[in-house]
Short mmCIF file of C-alpha atoms and ligand atoms in Angstrom, two decimals:
data_model
loop_
_atom_site.label_atom_id
_atom_site.label_comp_id
_atom_site.label_asym_id
_atom_site.label_seq_id
_atom_site.Cartn_x
_atom_site.Cartn_y
_atom_site.Cartn_z
CA UNK X 1 -22.71 -5.49 2.16
CA UNK X 2 -19.01 -6.24 2.62
CA UNK X 3 -19.75 -8.13 5.82
CA UNK X 4 -22.10 -10.50 3.94
CA UNK X 5 -19.78 -10.98 1.00
CA UNK X 6 -16.58 -11.56 2.99
CA UNK X 7 -17.90 -13.00 6.31
CA UNK X 8 -14.57 -14.67 7.13
CA UNK X 9 -12.98 -11.20 7.55
CA UNK X 10 -15.56 -9.79 9.97
CA UNK X 11 -17.28 -10.12 13.35
CA UNK X 12 -20.99 -9.44 14.08
CA UNK X 13 -20.10 -5.99 15.43
CA UNK X 14 -18.85 -5.01 11.96
CA UNK X 15 -22.12 -6.12 10.34
CA UNK X 16 -24.18 -3.96 12.71
CA UNK X 17 -21.97 -0.96 12.01
CA UNK X 18 -22.11 -1.49 8.27
CA UNK X 19 -25.91 -1.71 8.35
CA UNK X 20 -26.06 1.64 10.18
CA UNK X 21 -23.67 3.24 7.69
CA UNK X 22 -25.57 1.85 4.70
CA UNK X 23 -28.71 3.81 5.56
CA UNK X 24 -26.96 6.95 6.81
CA UNK X 25 -27.45 10.10 4.73
CA UNK X 26 -26.33 13.66 5.48
CA UNK X 27 -26.06 16.97 3.68
CA UNK X 28 -24.85 20.46 4.50
CA UNK X 29 -21.70 21.55 6.29
CA UNK X 30 -19.01 19.23 7.62
CA UNK X 31 -20.18 20.12 11.12
CA UNK X 32 -23.76 19.08 10.31
CA UNK X 33 -22.50 15.80 8.85
CA UNK X 34 -20.32 15.15 11.92
CA UNK X 35 -23.32 15.78 14.18
CA UNK X 36 -25.40 13.33 12.12
CA UNK X 37 -22.66 10.68 12.18
CA UNK X 38 -22.42 11.02 15.95
CA UNK X 39 -26.20 10.69 16.40
CA UNK X 40 -26.08 7.48 14.34
CA UNK X 41 -23.34 6.08 16.62
CA UNK X 42 -20.87 5.98 13.73
CA UNK X 43 -18.22 8.03 15.57
CA UNK X 44 -17.99 5.47 18.37
CA UNK X 45 -14.50 3.91 18.54
CA UNK X 46 -13.95 0.93 16.26
CA UNK X 47 -11.13 -1.10 14.77
CA UNK X 48 -9.79 -0.74 11.23
CA UNK X 49 -12.37 -3.11 9.73
CA UNK X 50 -15.07 -1.01 11.41
CA UNK X 51 -13.60 2.10 9.78
CA UNK X 52 -13.46 0.23 6.47
CA UNK X 53 -17.08 -0.95 6.29
CA UNK X 54 -18.29 2.48 7.42
CA UNK X 55 -16.17 4.20 4.78
CA UNK X 56 -17.25 1.88 1.95
CA UNK X 57 -20.91 2.59 2.64
CA UNK X 58 -20.47 6.34 3.17
CA UNK X 59 -18.22 6.75 0.13
CA UNK X 60 -20.63 4.75 -2.04
CA UNK X 61 -23.34 7.31 -1.21
CA UNK X 62 -21.36 10.54 -0.79
CA UNK X 63 -17.59 11.16 -0.69
CA UNK X 64 -17.82 14.32 1.45
CA UNK X 65 -19.58 12.51 4.30
CA UNK X 66 -16.87 9.85 4.18
CA UNK X 67 -14.27 12.61 4.63
CA UNK X 68 -16.23 14.16 7.51
CA UNK X 69 -16.14 10.73 9.14
CA UNK X 70 -12.51 9.75 8.68
CA UNK X 71 -11.01 13.13 9.56
CA UNK X 72 -12.64 12.90 13.01
CA UNK X 73 -10.76 9.62 13.39
CA UNK X 74 -7.48 11.12 12.13
CA UNK X 75 -7.84 14.08 14.47
CA UNK X 76 -8.68 12.10 17.58
CA UNK X 77 -6.66 8.88 17.23
CA UNK X 78 -3.38 10.57 18.33
CA UNK X 79 -5.23 11.92 21.39
CA UNK X 80 -6.67 8.50 22.22
CA UNK X 81 -3.23 6.91 21.78
CA UNK X 82 -1.44 9.45 23.96
CA UNK X 83 -4.18 9.51 26.64
CA UNK X 84 -5.22 12.37 28.90
CA UNK X 85 -7.65 14.06 26.48
CA UNK X 86 -10.83 12.17 27.31
CA UNK X 87 -12.98 15.33 27.33
CA UNK X 88 -11.86 16.28 23.80
CA UNK X 89 -12.27 12.72 22.50
CA UNK X 90 -15.76 12.53 24.00
CA UNK X 91 -16.76 15.88 22.47
CA UNK X 92 -15.62 14.60 19.07
CA UNK X 93 -17.40 11.27 19.49
CA UNK X 94 -20.67 12.99 20.31
CA UNK X 95 -20.38 15.46 17.43
CA UNK X 96 -19.87 18.53 19.63
CA UNK X 97 -16.37 19.12 18.28
CA UNK X 98 -14.79 18.90 14.79
CA UNK X 99 -11.11 17.97 15.14
CA UNK X 100 -8.70 18.37 12.21
CA UNK X 101 -5.40 16.53 11.69
CA UNK X 102 -2.69 19.04 10.74
CA UNK X 103 0.60 17.59 9.53
CA UNK X 104 1.21 18.86 5.97
CA UNK X 105 3.02 22.17 5.35
CA UNK X 106 3.79 24.09 2.15
CA UNK X 107 7.43 22.88 2.25
CA UNK X 108 6.79 19.54 3.97
CA UNK X 109 4.33 17.29 2.14
CA UNK X 110 5.48 13.73 1.54
CA UNK X 111 8.66 14.62 3.45
CA UNK X 112 6.94 14.98 6.82
CA UNK X 113 10.22 15.20 8.75
CA UNK X 114 10.96 18.54 7.03
CA UNK X 115 8.13 20.33 8.83
CA UNK X 116 9.07 23.70 10.32
CA UNK X 117 6.11 24.75 12.48
CA UNK X 118 7.72 25.49 15.82
CA UNK X 119 6.50 25.19 19.39
CA UNK X 120 7.86 27.33 22.20
CA UNK X 121 7.06 26.85 25.88
CA UNK X 122 4.80 29.49 27.42
CA UNK X 123 4.04 29.00 31.10
CA UNK X 124 2.19 25.70 31.52
CA UNK X 125 1.46 25.51 27.79
CA UNK X 126 3.06 26.22 24.41
CA UNK X 127 2.73 28.58 21.46
CA UNK X 128 2.88 27.48 17.82
CA UNK X 129 4.14 29.46 14.85
CA UNK X 130 4.01 28.11 11.30
CA UNK X 131 1.68 27.17 8.42
CA UNK X 132 -0.28 24.00 7.74
CA UNK X 133 -2.13 23.60 4.44
CA UNK X 134 -4.44 21.15 2.66
CA UNK X 135 -6.04 20.34 6.01
CA UNK X 136 -9.35 18.51 5.61
CA UNK X 137 -12.34 19.88 7.55
CA UNK X 138 -10.24 22.91 8.60
CA UNK X 139 -12.96 25.49 7.82
CA UNK X 140 -15.32 23.76 10.32
CA UNK X 141 -12.73 22.67 12.88
CA UNK X 142 -12.91 24.03 16.42
CA UNK X 143 -9.88 21.95 17.37
CA UNK X 144 -6.80 20.64 15.59
CA UNK X 145 -4.21 18.00 16.37
CA UNK X 146 -1.02 19.66 15.16
CA UNK X 147 2.53 18.39 14.67
CA UNK X 148 5.35 20.85 15.36
CA UNK X 149 9.02 21.05 16.28
CA UNK X 150 9.93 21.39 19.91
CA UNK X 151 13.41 22.16 21.28
CA UNK X 152 14.67 19.46 23.59
CA UNK X 153 17.83 21.37 24.55
CA UNK X 154 21.47 21.32 23.46
CA UNK X 155 20.51 22.30 19.89
CA UNK X 156 18.31 19.23 19.40
CA UNK X 157 14.60 19.07 18.67
CA UNK X 158 11.78 16.57 18.23
CA UNK X 159 8.51 16.54 16.34
CA UNK X 160 5.82 16.74 19.02
CA UNK X 161 2.03 16.59 18.89
CA UNK X 162 -0.16 19.45 20.18
CA UNK X 163 -3.83 20.28 20.53
CA UNK X 164 -4.99 23.72 19.39
CA UNK X 165 -8.38 25.24 20.26
CA UNK X 166 -10.13 27.32 17.58
CA UNK X 167 -7.30 27.04 15.01
CA UNK X 168 -7.07 30.07 12.67
CA UNK X 169 -8.37 28.67 9.36
CA UNK X 170 -8.57 30.05 5.83
CA UNK X 171 -10.51 27.94 3.28
CA UNK X 172 -8.65 26.52 0.27
CA UNK X 173 -10.46 25.70 -2.95
CA UNK X 174 -10.34 21.97 -3.66
CA UNK X 175 -13.36 20.72 -5.62
CA UNK X 176 -15.63 18.44 -3.61
CA UNK X 177 -13.71 18.88 -0.37
CA UNK X 178 -13.75 21.13 2.67
CA UNK X 179 -10.07 22.09 3.02
CA UNK X 180 -8.14 24.91 4.58
CA UNK X 181 -4.86 26.23 5.88
CA UNK X 182 -3.92 27.18 9.42
CA UNK X 183 -1.65 30.18 9.96
CA UNK X 184 -0.32 29.86 13.47
CA UNK X 185 1.29 32.96 15.00
CA UNK X 186 2.12 32.44 18.67
CA UNK X 187 -1.08 30.38 18.84
CA UNK X 188 -1.69 28.76 22.26
CA UNK X 189 -1.43 24.95 22.29
CA UNK X 190 -1.46 22.02 24.73
CA UNK X 191 1.21 19.33 24.49
CA UNK X 192 -0.21 15.90 23.60
CA UNK X 193 3.09 14.01 23.32
CA UNK X 194 6.73 14.66 22.56
CA UNK X 195 6.63 11.53 20.38
CA UNK X 196 4.64 13.26 17.65
CA UNK X 197 6.19 11.56 14.66
CA UNK X 198 5.31 8.11 15.99
CA UNK X 199 1.75 9.27 16.66
CA UNK X 200 1.42 10.79 13.17
CA UNK X 201 2.82 7.75 11.35
CA UNK X 202 0.85 5.35 13.58
CA UNK X 203 -2.38 7.21 12.83
CA UNK X 204 -1.75 7.30 9.08
CA UNK X 205 -0.72 3.65 8.91
CA UNK X 206 -3.89 2.68 10.78
CA UNK X 207 -6.21 4.69 8.52
CA UNK X 208 -4.37 4.02 5.23
CA UNK X 209 -5.98 0.69 4.28
CA UNK X 210 -9.41 2.18 4.90
CA UNK X 211 -8.62 4.78 2.21
CA UNK X 212 -8.42 1.86 -0.21
CA UNK X 213 -11.78 0.52 0.95
CA UNK X 214 -13.38 3.98 0.62
CA UNK X 215 -12.00 4.17 -2.92
CA UNK X 216 -13.65 0.84 -3.66
CA UNK X 217 -16.96 2.18 -2.33
CA UNK X 218 -16.72 5.06 -4.80
CA UNK X 219 -15.73 2.70 -7.63
CA UNK X 220 -18.63 0.35 -6.86
CA UNK X 221 -21.02 3.32 -7.04
CA UNK X 222 -19.58 4.16 -10.49
CA UNK X 223 -20.01 0.52 -11.51
CA UNK X 224 -23.65 0.50 -10.31
CA UNK X 225 -24.40 3.69 -12.23
CA UNK X 226 -22.77 2.21 -15.32
CA UNK X 227 -24.66 -1.08 -15.13
CA UNK X 228 -27.92 0.86 -15.10
CA UNK X 229 -26.82 3.12 -17.92
CA UNK X 230 -25.57 0.49 -20.38
CA UNK X 231 -28.76 -1.52 -20.00
CA UNK X 232 -31.05 1.43 -20.74
CA UNK X 233 -29.06 3.51 -23.22
CA UNK X 234 -29.69 2.28 -26.78
CA UNK X 235 -27.44 2.88 -29.78
CA UNK X 236 -27.31 1.04 -33.14
CA UNK X 237 -30.72 -0.47 -32.34
CA UNK X 238 -29.71 -2.24 -29.11
CA UNK X 239 -28.75 -1.47 -25.51
CA UNK X 240 -25.04 -0.65 -25.06
CA UNK X 241 -24.79 -3.75 -22.88
CA UNK X 242 -25.40 -5.96 -25.95
CA UNK X 243 -22.03 -4.94 -27.41
CA UNK X 244 -19.11 -7.29 -26.72
CA UNK X 245 -16.67 -4.41 -26.20
CA UNK X 246 -18.98 -2.91 -23.56
CA UNK X 247 -19.28 -6.31 -21.86
CA UNK X 248 -15.49 -6.64 -21.84
CA UNK X 249 -15.21 -3.21 -20.19
CA UNK X 250 -17.78 -4.22 -17.55
CA UNK X 251 -15.85 -7.43 -16.89
CA UNK X 252 -12.61 -5.44 -16.50
CA UNK X 253 -14.35 -3.12 -14.02
CA UNK X 254 -15.64 -6.11 -12.02
CA UNK X 255 -12.16 -7.65 -11.96
CA UNK X 256 -10.64 -4.42 -10.65
CA UNK X 257 -13.39 -4.13 -8.02
CA UNK X 258 -13.02 -7.68 -6.76
CA UNK X 259 -9.22 -7.59 -6.58
CA UNK X 260 -9.02 -4.08 -5.11
CA UNK X 261 -11.69 -4.68 -2.46
CA UNK X 262 -10.23 -7.94 -1.26
CA UNK X 263 -6.67 -6.56 -1.16
CA UNK X 264 -7.70 -3.49 0.83
CA UNK X 265 -9.87 -5.53 3.21
CA UNK X 266 -7.03 -7.98 3.75
CA UNK X 267 -4.82 -5.05 4.81
CA UNK X 268 -7.52 -3.94 7.29
CA UNK X 269 -7.86 -7.46 8.71
CA UNK X 270 -4.09 -7.78 8.97
CA UNK X 271 -3.86 -4.48 10.88
CA UNK X 272 -6.58 -5.57 13.33
CA UNK X 273 -5.21 -9.03 13.97
CA UNK X 274 -1.46 -8.34 13.97
CA UNK X 275 0.24 -8.97 17.32
CA UNK X 276 1.09 -5.80 19.32
CA UNK X 277 4.18 -4.13 17.91
CA UNK X 278 4.03 -6.01 14.58
CA UNK X 279 4.66 -3.85 11.52
CA UNK X 280 1.88 -3.75 8.94
CA UNK X 281 3.12 -0.86 6.79
CA UNK X 282 3.69 -3.15 3.82
CA UNK X 283 0.13 -4.50 3.79
CA UNK X 284 -1.28 -1.00 4.40
CA UNK X 285 0.66 0.34 1.41
CA UNK X 286 -0.36 -2.60 -0.81
CA UNK X 287 -4.01 -2.18 0.19
CA UNK X 288 -4.10 1.56 -0.42
CA UNK X 289 -2.16 1.58 -3.70
CA UNK X 290 -3.95 -1.41 -5.25
CA UNK X 291 -7.43 -0.17 -4.41
CA UNK X 292 -7.05 3.55 -5.11
CA UNK X 293 -5.33 2.96 -8.45
CA UNK X 294 -7.97 0.37 -9.42
CA UNK X 295 -10.78 2.73 -8.37
CA UNK X 296 -9.42 5.44 -10.65
CA UNK X 297 -9.46 3.02 -13.60
CA UNK X 298 -12.98 1.78 -12.80
CA UNK X 299 -14.34 5.31 -12.53
CA UNK X 300 -12.59 6.33 -15.74
CA UNK X 301 -14.27 3.39 -17.53
CA UNK X 302 -17.61 4.45 -16.03
CA UNK X 303 -17.21 7.97 -17.46
CA UNK X 304 -16.30 6.47 -20.85
CA UNK X 305 -19.39 4.24 -20.94
CA UNK X 306 -21.62 7.19 -20.03
CA UNK X 307 -20.42 9.10 -23.12
CA UNK X 308 -21.19 12.83 -22.98
CA UNK X 309 -23.42 12.32 -19.96
CA UNK X 310 -20.32 11.15 -18.08
CA UNK X 311 -18.74 14.59 -18.15
CA UNK X 312 -21.86 16.62 -17.43
CA UNK X 313 -21.20 18.62 -14.29
CA UNK X 314 -24.08 17.14 -12.28
CA UNK X 315 -23.57 13.53 -13.30
CA UNK X 316 -22.64 11.11 -10.51
CA UNK X 317 -19.73 9.58 -12.43
CA UNK X 318 -18.25 13.01 -13.22
CA UNK X 319 -18.31 13.85 -9.52
CA UNK X 320 -16.74 10.50 -8.67
CA UNK X 321 -14.02 11.12 -11.29
CA UNK X 322 -13.18 14.34 -9.48
CA UNK X 323 -13.59 12.91 -5.96
CA UNK X 324 -11.40 9.83 -6.42
CA UNK X 325 -8.28 11.69 -7.56
CA UNK X 326 -6.95 12.98 -4.19
CA UNK X 327 -7.12 9.48 -2.66
CA UNK X 328 -4.03 8.57 -4.72
CA UNK X 329 -2.19 11.55 -3.19
CA UNK X 330 -3.12 11.96 0.48
CA UNK X 331 -2.11 9.66 3.36
CA UNK X 332 0.87 8.51 1.29
CA UNK X 333 1.02 9.22 -2.45
CA UNK X 334 1.13 6.08 -4.61
CA UNK X 335 4.72 6.79 -5.66
CA UNK X 336 5.86 7.22 -2.06
CA UNK X 337 4.14 3.99 -0.96
CA UNK X 338 5.79 2.14 -3.85
CA UNK X 339 9.12 2.91 -2.17
CA UNK X 340 7.77 1.24 1.00
CA UNK X 341 6.70 -1.81 -1.02
CA UNK X 342 10.01 -2.08 -2.90
CA UNK X 343 12.03 -1.62 0.31
CA UNK X 344 10.35 -4.64 1.87
CA UNK X 345 11.56 -6.90 -0.95
CA UNK X 346 14.98 -5.31 -1.30
CA UNK X 347 15.58 -5.61 2.45
CA UNK X 348 14.37 -9.20 2.37
CA UNK X 349 16.45 -10.28 -0.62
C1 LIG B 401 -7.89 16.51 -0.67
C2 LIG B 401 -6.72 16.51 0.24
C3 LIG B 401 -6.91 16.39 1.62
C4 LIG B 401 -5.84 16.42 2.49
N1 LIG B 401 -6.04 16.37 3.85
C5 LIG B 401 -5.00 16.49 4.71
C6 LIG B 401 -5.20 16.55 6.13
O1 LIG B 401 -6.33 16.46 6.61
N2 LIG B 401 -4.11 16.70 6.93
C7 LIG B 401 -2.84 16.80 6.45
O2 LIG B 401 -1.91 16.95 7.23
N3 LIG B 401 -2.61 16.75 5.10
C8 LIG B 401 -3.66 16.61 4.22
N4 LIG B 401 -3.45 16.58 2.87
C9 LIG B 401 -2.10 16.75 2.35
C10 LIG B 401 -1.54 15.45 1.79
O3 LIG B 401 -1.22 14.57 2.82
C11 LIG B 401 -0.35 15.82 0.91
O4 LIG B 401 -0.87 16.46 -0.24
C12 LIG B 401 0.49 14.62 0.55
O5 LIG B 401 1.17 14.13 1.66
C13 LIG B 401 1.51 14.94 -0.55
O6 LIG B 401 2.24 16.08 -0.21
P1 LIG B 401 2.39 17.27 -1.28
O7 LIG B 401 1.02 17.65 -1.76
O8 LIG B 401 3.22 18.34 -0.67
O9 LIG B 401 3.13 16.63 -2.50
P2 LIG B 401 4.76 16.39 -2.66
O10 LIG B 401 5.34 15.86 -1.41
O11 LIG B 401 5.29 17.67 -3.23
O12 LIG B 401 4.75 15.26 -3.73
C14 LIG B 401 4.26 15.46 -5.06
C15 LIG B 401 4.47 14.18 -5.83
O13 LIG B 401 5.86 13.89 -5.94
C16 LIG B 401 6.07 12.50 -5.89
N5 LIG B 401 6.92 12.15 -4.73
C17 LIG B 401 7.13 12.88 -3.60
N6 LIG B 401 7.95 12.24 -2.77
C18 LIG B 401 8.29 11.09 -3.36
C19 LIG B 401 9.12 9.98 -2.99
N7 LIG B 401 9.77 9.93 -1.80
N8 LIG B 401 9.24 8.95 -3.86
C20 LIG B 401 8.58 8.97 -5.06
N9 LIG B 401 7.77 9.98 -5.44
C21 LIG B 401 7.63 11.03 -4.62
C22 LIG B 401 4.68 11.86 -5.82
O14 LIG B 401 4.21 11.61 -7.12
C23 LIG B 401 3.85 12.93 -5.18
O15 LIG B 401 2.46 12.80 -5.45
C24 LIG B 401 -4.53 16.54 1.98
C25 LIG B 401 -4.34 16.62 0.58
C26 LIG B 401 -5.41 16.61 -0.28
C27 LIG B 401 -5.17 16.72 -1.76
#
């Protein structure tokens, strides 16, 4: 348990939450997993360290359930921040609603400000036209928090945040994920806030360090599988674990795990304890990049030490190898976050 190993970073409330997440298991659709998470109390509001310990435990057991969990947070945090959507937030918390977070567009990925989905006023509400793609949980979502352009008059516009009921989804094929696109054509929407960009960036910055911790949960699972394997698999008359090169690989994996976990948890702690208004983008970027990149290396080593079994379709490490890859791309690709990290030092020099 992270809360046992790093007690100085946590409060008792985190330990209780982690214990609940450690025993939680779910299968089936995203909706079924969301309902199960709600019944276990895991969708109740928490701080970033609460997200982190939940994600580590869920991701260690099953990456898809971790995604079901965190996308509910991504979808509802802008609504909680803006206020006025208590009924929607409560439906999500109790598992009665699956809420997607729809920012990315075919021509606006890392460059979020380039998005072109447009909102036009329609009576008391709005209508959205445009395309969002690579939206997690979209096939199961009955609501979506959507970011779109809104005219503010005199030829100017802003990126605003909207809530859409029953968003029109088409599934996209991404292995191990439940992903889809939304094609909005004059789709009715409610305005959440005209300050959409701030809400989007604030939500991503808050969740970003927990991506690193989830990656570490997946990497630890790969390490656990590997420890078992190298002690039972025999070649050249001895277990693999008797070979110095195998031991060196295990040590390298442990080093990556220790450094990545602590760095990502530090970013979570920093985000929770920073004074209001303080910027924590640097720590968030460091935590996500360090841990997700380390997790990829740990899982790659796990596949290597499993030999042919490591690439068999049903093997746990093969699935982890596939599941870990998107974490280095979404919520800020590694290369994009490196520009954030470099900027901090260049500005400060
Ligand atoms: C599994 C999965 C789930 C996702 N879920 C969601 C979701 O729920 N909601 C949502 O809105 N989006 C979601 N996304 C989309 C995700 O946020 C984008 O894929 C991501 O922001 C990158 O955008 P892009 O794919 O268009 O890549 P691009 O922006 O085209 O970038 C491609 C690559 O170019 C490089 N690059 C781009 N810009 C820079 C830069 N400024 N500096 C240096 N290098 C750069 C990086 O290597 C980057 O990986 C998801 C994606 C995946 C794969």
